[in-house]
Coordinates of C-alpha atoms in Angstrom, one line a residue:
Chain A
M1 CA 0.0 0.0 0.0
F2 CA 2.7 2.4 1.0
D3 CA 4.6 1.3 -2.1
F4 CA 1.7 2.2 -4.2
F5 CA 1.6 5.8 -2.9
A6 CA 5.3 6.1 -2.9
R7 CA 5.4 5.2 -6.6
L8 CA 2.5 7.5 -7.3
F9 CA 4.4 10.4 -6.0
R10 CA 7.9 9.5 -6.9
G11 CA 7.2 8.4 -10.5
E12 CA 9.0 5.5 -12.1
P13 CA 10.9 3.1 -9.8
S14 CA 14.6 3.8 -9.4
G15 CA 15.5 0.6 -11.1
A16 CA 14.1 1.8 -14.4
K17 CA 15.9 5.1 -13.9
A18 CA 19.1 3.2 -13.4
K19 CA 18.6 1.2 -16.5
E20 CA 17.9 4.3 -18.6
R21 CA 20.9 6.2 -17.2
L22 CA 23.1 3.2 -17.8
R23 CA 21.9 2.9 -21.4
L24 CA 22.8 6.5 -22.2
V25 CA 26.1 6.6 -20.3
L26 CA 27.3 3.4 -22.1
L27 CA 26.3 4.8 -25.4
S28 CA 28.5 7.8 -24.7
D29 CA 31.3 5.6 -23.3
H30 CA 31.3 3.4 -26.4
L31 CA 31.4 6.4 -28.7
A32 CA 34.2 8.0 -26.8
L33 CA 36.1 4.7 -26.9
A34 CA 35.7 4.1 -30.6
P35 CA 37.3 7.1 -32.2
D36 CA 38.0 5.1 -35.4
V37 CA 34.3 4.3 -35.8
V38 CA 33.4 8.0 -35.3
E39 CA 36.0 9.0 -37.8
S40 CA 34.7 6.6 -40.5
L41 CA 31.2 7.8 -39.7
R42 CA 32.4 11.4 -40.3
R43 CA 34.0 10.4 -43.6
D44 CA 30.9 8.5 -44.9
L45 CA 28.7 11.4 -43.8
L46 CA 30.8 13.9 -45.8
D47 CA 31.0 11.6 -48.8
V48 CA 27.2 11.5 -49.1
I49 CA 26.6 15.1 -48.4
S50 CA 29.4 16.1 -50.8
R51 CA 27.4 14.4 -53.7
Y52 CA 24.9 17.1 -53.4
V53 CA 26.7 20.1 -52.0
E54 CA 30.2 21.4 -51.7
V55 CA 31.3 21.2 -48.2
D56 CA 33.9 23.1 -46.3
V57 CA 35.7 20.0 -45.3
D58 CA 38.2 21.6 -43.0
N59 CA 35.5 23.1 -40.8
V60 CA 33.3 20.1 -40.4
D61 CA 32.6 19.3 -36.8
V62 CA 30.9 16.0 -35.7
T63 CA 30.3 15.7 -32.0
F64 CA 28.2 13.6 -29.6
E65 CA 26.4 15.1 -26.8
Q66 CA 24.8 13.3 -23.9
R67 CA 21.5 15.0 -22.9
E68 CA 18.9 14.2 -20.4
H69 CA 17.0 11.6 -22.4
E70 CA 19.2 10.9 -25.4
V71 CA 22.7 10.9 -26.9
A72 CA 22.7 13.1 -29.9
M73 CA 25.1 13.3 -32.8
L74 CA 25.6 16.9 -33.9
A75 CA 27.1 17.5 -37.3
N76 CA 28.0 21.0 -38.2
V77 CA 28.7 20.9 -41.9
P78 CA 29.4 24.3 -43.5
I79 CA 28.2 24.3 -47.1
L80 CA 29.9 26.3 -49.7
S81 CA 27.7 25.7 -52.7
V82 CA 25.3 23.3 -54.4
R83 CA 26.7 21.0 -57.0
N84 CA 25.3 21.9 -60.4
G85 CA 25.1 18.5 -62.0
R86 CA 23.1 17.1 -59.1
A87 CA 21.0 20.2 -58.7
H88 CA 19.4 19.4 -62.1
S89 CA 18.6 15.8 -61.4
A90 CA 17.2 16.5 -58.0
P91 CA 14.5 19.1 -57.5
A92 CA 15.9 22.5 -56.9
P93 CA 16.4 23.2 -53.3
R94 CA 14.7 26.3 -52.0
T95 CA 17.8 28.1 -51.0
P96 CA 20.0 30.7 -52.6
L97 CA 23.1 29.2 -54.2
A98 CA 25.5 31.7 -52.8
P99 CA 28.2 30.4 -50.4
A100 CA 26.4 30.1 -47.2
P101 CA 27.9 31.0 -43.8
S102 CA 28.2 28.1 -41.3
L103 CA 25.2 28.1 -39.2
A104 CA 24.9 25.2 -36.8
A105 CA 21.2 25.4 -36.2
E106 CA 20.0 22.5 -34.3
A107 CA 16.9 21.3 -36.1
P108 CA 14.1 20.2 -33.9
S109 CA 14.5 16.5 -33.5
L110 CA 11.7 14.4 -35.1
A111 CA 10.5 12.0 -32.5
P112 CA 9.4 8.8 -34.2
L113 CA 11.2 9.1 -37.5
E114 CA 9.2 6.4 -39.2
E115 CA 6.1 8.5 -38.9
S116 CA 7.2 11.6 -40.5
F117 CA 10.0 10.8 -42.8
W118 CA 10.9 7.2 -43.7
T119 CA 7.4 6.1 -44.5
E120 CA 7.4 8.3 -47.6
P121 CA 9.1 6.7 -50.6
V122 CA 11.9 9.1 -50.2
A123 CA 15.5 8.6 -51.2
E124 CA 17.1 11.0 -48.9
P125 CA 20.8 10.0 -49.0
A126 CA 22.2 12.3 -46.4
P127 CA 20.1 11.4 -43.4
A128 CA 19.9 7.9 -44.6
A129 CA 23.6 7.6 -44.4
A130 CA 23.6 9.3 -41.0
A131 CA 21.1 6.8 -39.7
A132 CA 23.0 3.9 -41.3
A133 CA 26.3 5.2 -39.8
V134 CA 24.8 5.6 -36.3
D135 CA 23.3 2.1 -36.8
A136 CA 26.8 0.8 -37.6
L137 CA 27.9 2.5 -34.3
A138 CA 25.2 0.7 -32.5
E139 CA 26.8 -2.5 -33.8
T140 CA 30.0 -1.7 -32.0
D141 CA 28.0 -0.8 -29.0
R142 CA 27.4 -3.9 -27.1
A143 CA 24.4 -2.5 -25.4
P144 CA 21.2 -3.3 -27.1
A145 CA 20.3 0.3 -27.1
E146 CA 17.9 1.3 -29.8
T147 CA 19.4 3.8 -32.2
H148 CA 17.3 6.2 -34.0
G149 CA 18.6 8.5 -36.6
S150 CA 16.4 11.6 -36.6
P151 CA 17.2 13.5 -39.7
A152 CA 17.2 17.2 -39.5
E153 CA 14.0 18.6 -40.7
M154 CA 15.0 20.2 -43.9
D155 CA 11.6 21.5 -44.7
G156 CA 11.4 25.2 -44.3
L157 CA 15.0 25.4 -43.2
P158 CA 17.6 27.1 -45.4
L159 CA 19.9 24.4 -46.7
A160 CA 22.9 25.7 -44.8
D161 CA 21.1 25.5 -41.6
A162 CA 20.5 21.9 -41.9
A163 CA 22.8 20.5 -39.2
V164 CA 22.2 16.8 -38.9
V165 CA 20.9 15.8 -35.6
A166 CA 20.8 12.1 -35.0
G167 CA 19.3 11.6 -31.7
A168 CA 20.0 8.2 -30.0
A169 CA 16.5 8.1 -28.7
P170 CA 13.3 10.0 -28.9
K171 CA 12.3 11.9 -25.8
P172 CA 10.3 9.8 -23.6
T173 CA 7.1 11.2 -22.3
R174 CA 6.4 8.5 -19.8
P175 CA 8.3 5.7 -18.1
R176 CA 10.0 4.1 -21.0
R177 CA 9.8 0.6 -22.2
R178 CA 12.7 -0.6 -24.1
R179 CA 11.9 -0.4 -27.8
R180 CA 13.1 -3.4 -29.7
R181 CA 12.8 -1.8 -33.0
R182 CA 15.9 -0.1 -34.4
T183 CA 16.1 2.0 -37.5
G184 CA 14.1 -0.7 -39.2
T185 CA 12.5 1.3 -42.0
M186 CA 15.5 2.3 -44.0
P187 CA 14.6 4.2 -47.2
P188 CA 15.4 2.5 -50.5
P189 CA 18.8 3.1 -51.9
P190 CA 19.3 6.4 -53.7
G191 CA 17.9 6.5 -57.2
T192 CA 15.1 4.0 -56.7
G193 CA 12.4 6.1 -55.2
E194 CA 11.4 9.6 -56.1
Q195 CA 14.0 12.1 -55.3
R196 CA 12.8 14.8 -53.0
W197 CA 14.2 17.2 -50.6
G198 CA 11.5 17.0 -48.1
N199 CA 8.0 15.8 -47.4
S200 CA 6.0 18.6 -48.9
A201 CA 8.1 19.5 -51.9
P202 CA 6.6 17.8 -55.0
P203 CA 9.1 16.5 -57.5
Chain B
M1 CA 56.7 -23.7 6.7
R2 CA 57.8 -26.9 5.2
E3 CA 54.9 -28.8 6.7
F4 CA 52.6 -27.2 4.0
A5 CA 55.1 -27.4 1.2
S6 CA 55.4 -31.1 1.3
E7 CA 51.7 -31.4 0.4
V8 CA 51.7 -29.4 -2.8
P9 CA 50.5 -31.5 -5.6
A10 CA 53.5 -32.5 -7.7
A11 CA 51.9 -34.5 -10.5
P12 CA 50.2 -33.0 -13.5
P13 CA 46.5 -32.6 -12.7
Q14 CA 45.2 -34.3 -15.8
E15 CA 46.7 -36.8 -18.1
H16 CA 46.0 -34.6 -21.1
G17 CA 47.8 -31.5 -19.9
R18 CA 47.5 -28.2 -18.2
G19 CA 45.0 -26.7 -15.8
R20 CA 42.8 -23.7 -16.5
S21 CA 43.9 -20.2 -15.6
I22 CA 41.0 -17.9 -14.8
V23 CA 41.1 -14.3 -13.7
I24 CA 38.3 -12.9 -11.5
T25 CA 37.9 -9.2 -12.2
S26 CA 35.3 -6.4 -12.2
G27 CA 36.8 -2.9 -12.7
K28 CA 35.1 -1.5 -9.7
G29 CA 36.3 -2.3 -6.2
G30 CA 34.1 -3.8 -3.5
V31 CA 31.9 -5.8 -5.7
G32 CA 33.1 -9.2 -4.4
K33 CA 36.1 -10.3 -6.5
T34 CA 38.0 -11.6 -3.5
T35 CA 35.0 -13.3 -1.9
T36 CA 34.1 -14.9 -5.2
T37 CA 37.7 -16.1 -5.8
A38 CA 37.8 -17.6 -2.3
N39 CA 34.5 -19.3 -2.6
L40 CA 35.1 -20.7 -6.1
G41 CA 38.4 -22.0 -5.0
A42 CA 36.9 -23.7 -2.0
A43 CA 34.0 -25.1 -4.0
L44 CA 36.2 -26.4 -6.8
A45 CA 38.5 -28.0 -4.3
A46 CA 35.5 -29.6 -2.5
R47 CA 34.7 -31.1 -5.9
G48 CA 38.1 -32.8 -5.9
A49 CA 40.0 -30.3 -8.2
R50 CA 43.4 -29.1 -7.4
V51 CA 43.2 -25.3 -7.1
V52 CA 45.6 -22.5 -6.5
M53 CA 44.5 -19.0 -5.9
I54 CA 46.8 -16.1 -6.6
D55 CA 46.1 -12.8 -4.9
A56 CA 47.2 -10.3 -7.5
D57 CA 46.2 -7.3 -5.5
V58 CA 49.7 -6.3 -4.6
G59 CA 49.8 -3.8 -1.8
L60 CA 46.2 -4.6 -0.6
R61 CA 46.4 -8.2 0.4
N62 CA 43.0 -9.6 1.3
L63 CA 42.4 -13.1 -0.1
D64 CA 44.4 -14.6 2.8
I65 CA 42.2 -13.0 5.5
V66 CA 38.9 -13.9 3.7
L67 CA 40.1 -17.5 3.7
G68 CA 41.2 -17.4 7.3
L69 CA 44.8 -18.1 6.2
E70 CA 46.4 -14.8 7.3
S71 CA 48.5 -16.5 10.0
R72 CA 50.0 -19.0 7.6
V73 CA 51.4 -16.6 5.1
R74 CA 55.1 -16.4 5.2
Y75 CA 56.1 -15.5 1.7
H76 CA 54.3 -13.8 -1.1
L77 CA 53.9 -13.4 -4.8
L78 CA 56.8 -11.0 -5.3
D79 CA 59.1 -13.3 -3.3
V80 CA 58.4 -15.9 -5.9
L81 CA 58.5 -13.7 -8.9
E82 CA 61.8 -12.2 -7.8
E83 CA 63.1 -15.7 -7.0
R84 CA 63.8 -15.1 -3.4
V85 CA 62.0 -18.3 -2.3
E86 CA 60.9 -21.5 -4.0
L87 CA 57.3 -21.6 -5.2
D88 CA 56.5 -24.5 -2.9
D89 CA 57.6 -22.5 0.1
A90 CA 55.3 -19.6 -0.8
L91 CA 52.2 -21.7 -1.5
V92 CA 49.9 -21.8 1.6
R93 CA 47.7 -24.8 2.0
D94 CA 44.2 -24.2 3.0
K95 CA 43.1 -25.3 6.5
R96 CA 40.1 -27.3 5.2
S97 CA 41.2 -28.8 1.9
E98 CA 44.4 -30.6 0.9
L99 CA 43.7 -29.5 -2.7
L100 CA 43.4 -25.8 -2.1
F101 CA 46.4 -23.4 -2.1
L102 CA 47.0 -19.7 -1.9
L103 CA 49.8 -17.5 -3.2
A104 CA 49.3 -14.3 -1.2
A105 CA 50.0 -10.8 -2.4
A106 CA 52.9 -8.7 -1.1
Q107 CA 51.5 -6.2 1.3
A108 CA 54.5 -3.8 1.5
R109 CA 55.0 -3.6 -2.2
E110 CA 53.4 -1.9 -5.1
K111 CA 51.6 -3.1 -8.2
E112 CA 54.2 -1.6 -10.4
D113 CA 56.8 -4.0 -9.0
V114 CA 55.2 -7.0 -10.7
D115 CA 56.8 -8.0 -14.0
T116 CA 54.2 -9.0 -16.5
A117 CA 56.4 -11.6 -18.2
Q118 CA 57.3 -13.2 -14.9
M119 CA 53.7 -13.2 -13.8
T120 CA 52.7 -15.0 -17.0
A121 CA 55.5 -17.5 -16.6
L122 CA 54.4 -18.2 -13.0
V123 CA 50.8 -18.9 -14.0
E124 CA 52.1 -21.2 -16.7
R125 CA 54.2 -23.1 -14.1
L126 CA 51.2 -23.4 -11.8
R127 CA 49.0 -24.8 -14.6
E128 CA 51.4 -27.7 -14.8
R129 CA 50.4 -28.8 -11.3
F130 CA 46.9 -27.5 -10.7
D131 CA 43.5 -28.0 -12.4
Y132 CA 42.6 -24.4 -11.7
V133 CA 44.7 -21.3 -11.3
L134 CA 42.3 -18.6 -10.0
I135 CA 43.7 -15.1 -10.2
D136 CA 42.1 -12.5 -8.0
S137 CA 42.5 -9.2 -9.8
P138 CA 42.8 -5.8 -8.1
A139 CA 40.2 -3.1 -8.8
G140 CA 41.0 -0.7 -11.6
I141 CA 42.2 -1.1 -15.1
E142 CA 45.8 -0.1 -14.6
V143 CA 49.0 -2.1 -14.3
G144 CA 47.7 -4.3 -11.5
F145 CA 44.7 -5.4 -13.7
R146 CA 46.9 -5.9 -16.7
N147 CA 49.3 -8.1 -14.8
A148 CA 46.4 -10.1 -13.3
I149 CA 44.9 -10.9 -16.8
A150 CA 48.3 -11.4 -18.4
G151 CA 48.6 -15.1 -17.6
A152 CA 44.8 -15.9 -17.7
D153 CA 43.1 -17.8 -20.5
E154 CA 39.6 -17.1 -19.2
A155 CA 37.9 -14.3 -17.3
L156 CA 35.0 -14.1 -14.8
I157 CA 33.4 -10.7 -14.4
V158 CA 31.9 -10.0 -11.1
C159 CA 29.2 -7.3 -11.2
M160 CA 26.7 -5.9 -8.8
P161 CA 23.3 -4.8 -10.1
E162 CA 24.2 -1.2 -9.7
V163 CA 25.0 1.5 -12.2
S164 CA 28.7 2.2 -11.4
S165 CA 29.5 -1.5 -11.2
V166 CA 27.8 -2.3 -14.6
R167 CA 29.5 0.6 -16.3
D168 CA 32.9 -0.5 -15.0
A169 CA 32.2 -4.1 -15.9
D170 CA 31.4 -3.0 -19.4
R171 CA 34.7 -1.1 -19.6
V172 CA 36.7 -4.1 -18.4
V173 CA 35.0 -6.4 -20.9
G174 CA 36.1 -4.0 -23.6
L175 CA 39.7 -4.3 -22.3
L176 CA 39.8 -8.1 -22.2
P177 CA 41.0 -10.0 -25.2
P178 CA 37.8 -11.5 -26.7
A179 CA 39.6 -14.9 -26.7
M180 CA 39.2 -14.9 -22.9
R181 CA 35.4 -15.3 -23.4
P182 CA 34.4 -13.5 -20.2
Q183 CA 31.5 -15.0 -18.2
L184 CA 29.4 -13.1 -15.8
I185 CA 28.6 -13.5 -12.1
V186 CA 26.0 -11.1 -10.8
N187 CA 26.7 -10.6 -7.1
R188 CA 24.7 -9.2 -4.2
V189 CA 21.3 -9.3 -5.9
R190 CA 18.4 -8.4 -3.5
P191 CA 15.3 -10.2 -5.0
H192 CA 12.8 -8.2 -3.0
L193 CA 14.2 -4.9 -4.3
V194 CA 14.3 -6.3 -7.8
R195 CA 10.6 -7.3 -7.5
K196 CA 9.7 -3.7 -6.4
G197 CA 11.6 -2.3 -9.4
K198 CA 14.1 -0.7 -7.1
M199 CA 17.1 -2.6 -8.2
L200 CA 18.4 -3.6 -11.7
S201 CA 17.5 -7.2 -12.3
V202 CA 20.0 -9.8 -13.5
D203 CA 18.4 -9.6 -17.0
D204 CA 18.8 -5.8 -16.9
V205 CA 22.5 -6.2 -16.2
N206 CA 23.0 -8.8 -18.8
A207 CA 21.0 -7.0 -21.4
I208 CA 23.8 -4.5 -21.2
L209 CA 26.8 -6.7 -20.7
R210 CA 25.6 -9.6 -22.9
L211 CA 27.9 -12.2 -21.4
P212 CA 27.3 -15.9 -20.7
L213 CA 25.7 -15.9 -17.2
L214 CA 27.7 -18.2 -15.0
G215 CA 25.8 -17.5 -11.8
V216 CA 23.8 -15.2 -9.5
I217 CA 24.7 -14.6 -5.9
V218 CA 21.9 -13.3 -3.7
D219 CA 22.9 -10.8 -1.0
E220 CA 22.8 -12.8 2.2
P221 CA 24.1 -12.1 5.7
A222 CA 25.7 -15.5 5.7
V223 CA 28.5 -14.2 3.4
I224 CA 29.3 -11.5 6.0
T225 CA 29.3 -13.9 8.9
A226 CA 31.4 -16.5 7.0
T227 CA 33.9 -13.8 6.1
N228 CA 34.0 -12.7 9.7
R229 CA 35.2 -16.2 10.6
G230 CA 37.5 -16.6 7.6
E231 CA 35.4 -19.6 6.3
P232 CA 34.2 -19.7 2.7
V233 CA 30.4 -19.6 2.7
A234 CA 30.7 -22.1 -0.2
L235 CA 31.4 -24.8 2.4
D236 CA 28.2 -24.0 4.3
A237 CA 25.7 -26.6 3.2
S238 CA 22.7 -24.7 4.7
S239 CA 23.5 -21.4 3.0
Q240 CA 21.8 -20.3 -0.2
T241 CA 24.9 -18.3 -1.2
G242 CA 27.0 -21.4 -0.5
S243 CA 24.9 -23.5 -2.9
A244 CA 25.0 -20.7 -5.5
F245 CA 28.8 -20.8 -5.4
R246 CA 28.9 -24.5 -5.6
A247 CA 26.6 -24.3 -8.6
I248 CA 29.0 -21.8 -10.2
A249 CA 31.9 -24.1 -9.6
A250 CA 30.0 -27.0 -11.1
R251 CA 29.2 -24.9 -14.2
L252 CA 32.7 -23.8 -14.4
A253 CA 33.8 -27.4 -14.4
G254 CA 31.5 -28.0 -17.4
E255 CA 28.5 -29.5 -15.6
D256 CA 25.1 -28.5 -16.8
V257 CA 23.7 -27.3 -13.5
A258 CA 20.5 -25.2 -13.4
A259 CA 20.8 -22.0 -11.4
P260 CA 19.1 -22.6 -8.0
A261 CA 16.0 -20.4 -7.7
P262 CA 16.7 -17.6 -5.3
R263 CA 14.7 -18.4 -2.3
E264 CA 13.4 -15.6 -0.1
A265 CA 14.4 -15.5 3.5
G266 CA 11.0 -16.1 5.1
V267 CA 10.1 -15.7 8.7
L268 CA 10.9 -19.4 9.4
A269 CA 14.3 -19.2 7.7
K270 CA 15.1 -16.1 9.7
L271 CA 14.0 -17.8 13.0
G272 CA 16.1 -20.8 12.0
A273 CA 19.1 -18.7 11.4
L274 CA 18.5 -17.1 14.8
F275 CA 18.5 -20.4 16.5
R276 CA 21.6 -21.6 14.6
G277 CA 23.3 -18.6 16.0
R278 CA 24.5 -17.3 12.6
R279 CA 25.3 -13.7 13.5

């Protein structure tokens, strides 16, 4: 009886709290202990982004940040210009082509990514690669932590502002249950689906 | 001194070759490495295996006092490594078993004094004569830990269901060569707290560490009282913890023993303990 009230007022039991804190801290630990994995993630990320835009490679910054409820990957990628060849095949981005200043705007993280983004037949190589790379990290991570790549919401954001934010977990609103599903709904490989820049832009 | 030395097993333990070298480690201190080493040693010897335990915690010798052998220690690990005494003179025979031996740590020395190559060579030598060489690792991941794992072929990770212990265990597993195939012992579990969701469960711990689970030790006062007396709880037939250690020893020896279901200390059991005077 007392337990019931205690739980009512104190929220989730401390064991669940311990589990969640451990999951996050180990995710951070494993990232910190695998610099080579982080480096190859960085390289792959740049490879993919560079297919579409010219990137200021020397000033790229990929970091990981442990937050209250997630571990986030923050990629600050200064973009110099949009590549012409690609710009024709893909729909024109709604941004001026002038060299853009580096602006590391943290895009609002999309909570369940399969709802808003991946369910569309979208071939969005950059976030896909980010998600895949983070997924690869999760492989080195022995913890069965679910890893979600939340792509930056490119809609309505100037291209240069699109810092990739790959959150390790969506913000929980209630005591969390471990979600078995990882980034299961990967988009088709580039070139197979319609090429679009965002959800609302028609090809 | 000599009275113990003469009883050291001289013949190779098995016809087919050398014994197993197993390091008991955890990263974090105070989670039960030494208690686990002492009890596994006692339980394995009780099964008829020849066992030697090496206290690799140089500077903080403890395995001898947990086993109640502190008064028998004359020479220590570094005396052997630095060839001041013969190995047989430094091996202390257990009070209770003719098959159980201890090589104590040096108290007045430092972990840096141990030479890794010599340590490895010593373990190899002991494997010629014993079925099991159990190495009690110091806490930490520095030189003492590296020396402790150097000669070991296998590793047992002792972990408490508690955030810092799990994190450190995870770190240590990352430092061990995968060929050591570390196995997990979850120590000091309190089932009533787990049931109320106030403690990480064994499954929670192992969902993170993902190691073969060798055994679970429930937090029980009998461990404290046994350690007070310098008697391994593994030899106490009436203790739940004792049977858990015996089951771990059996599993380590390759027997397919089911984990005994943790039984709750009910009113009757507590009364029984009261009358048996286990305090």
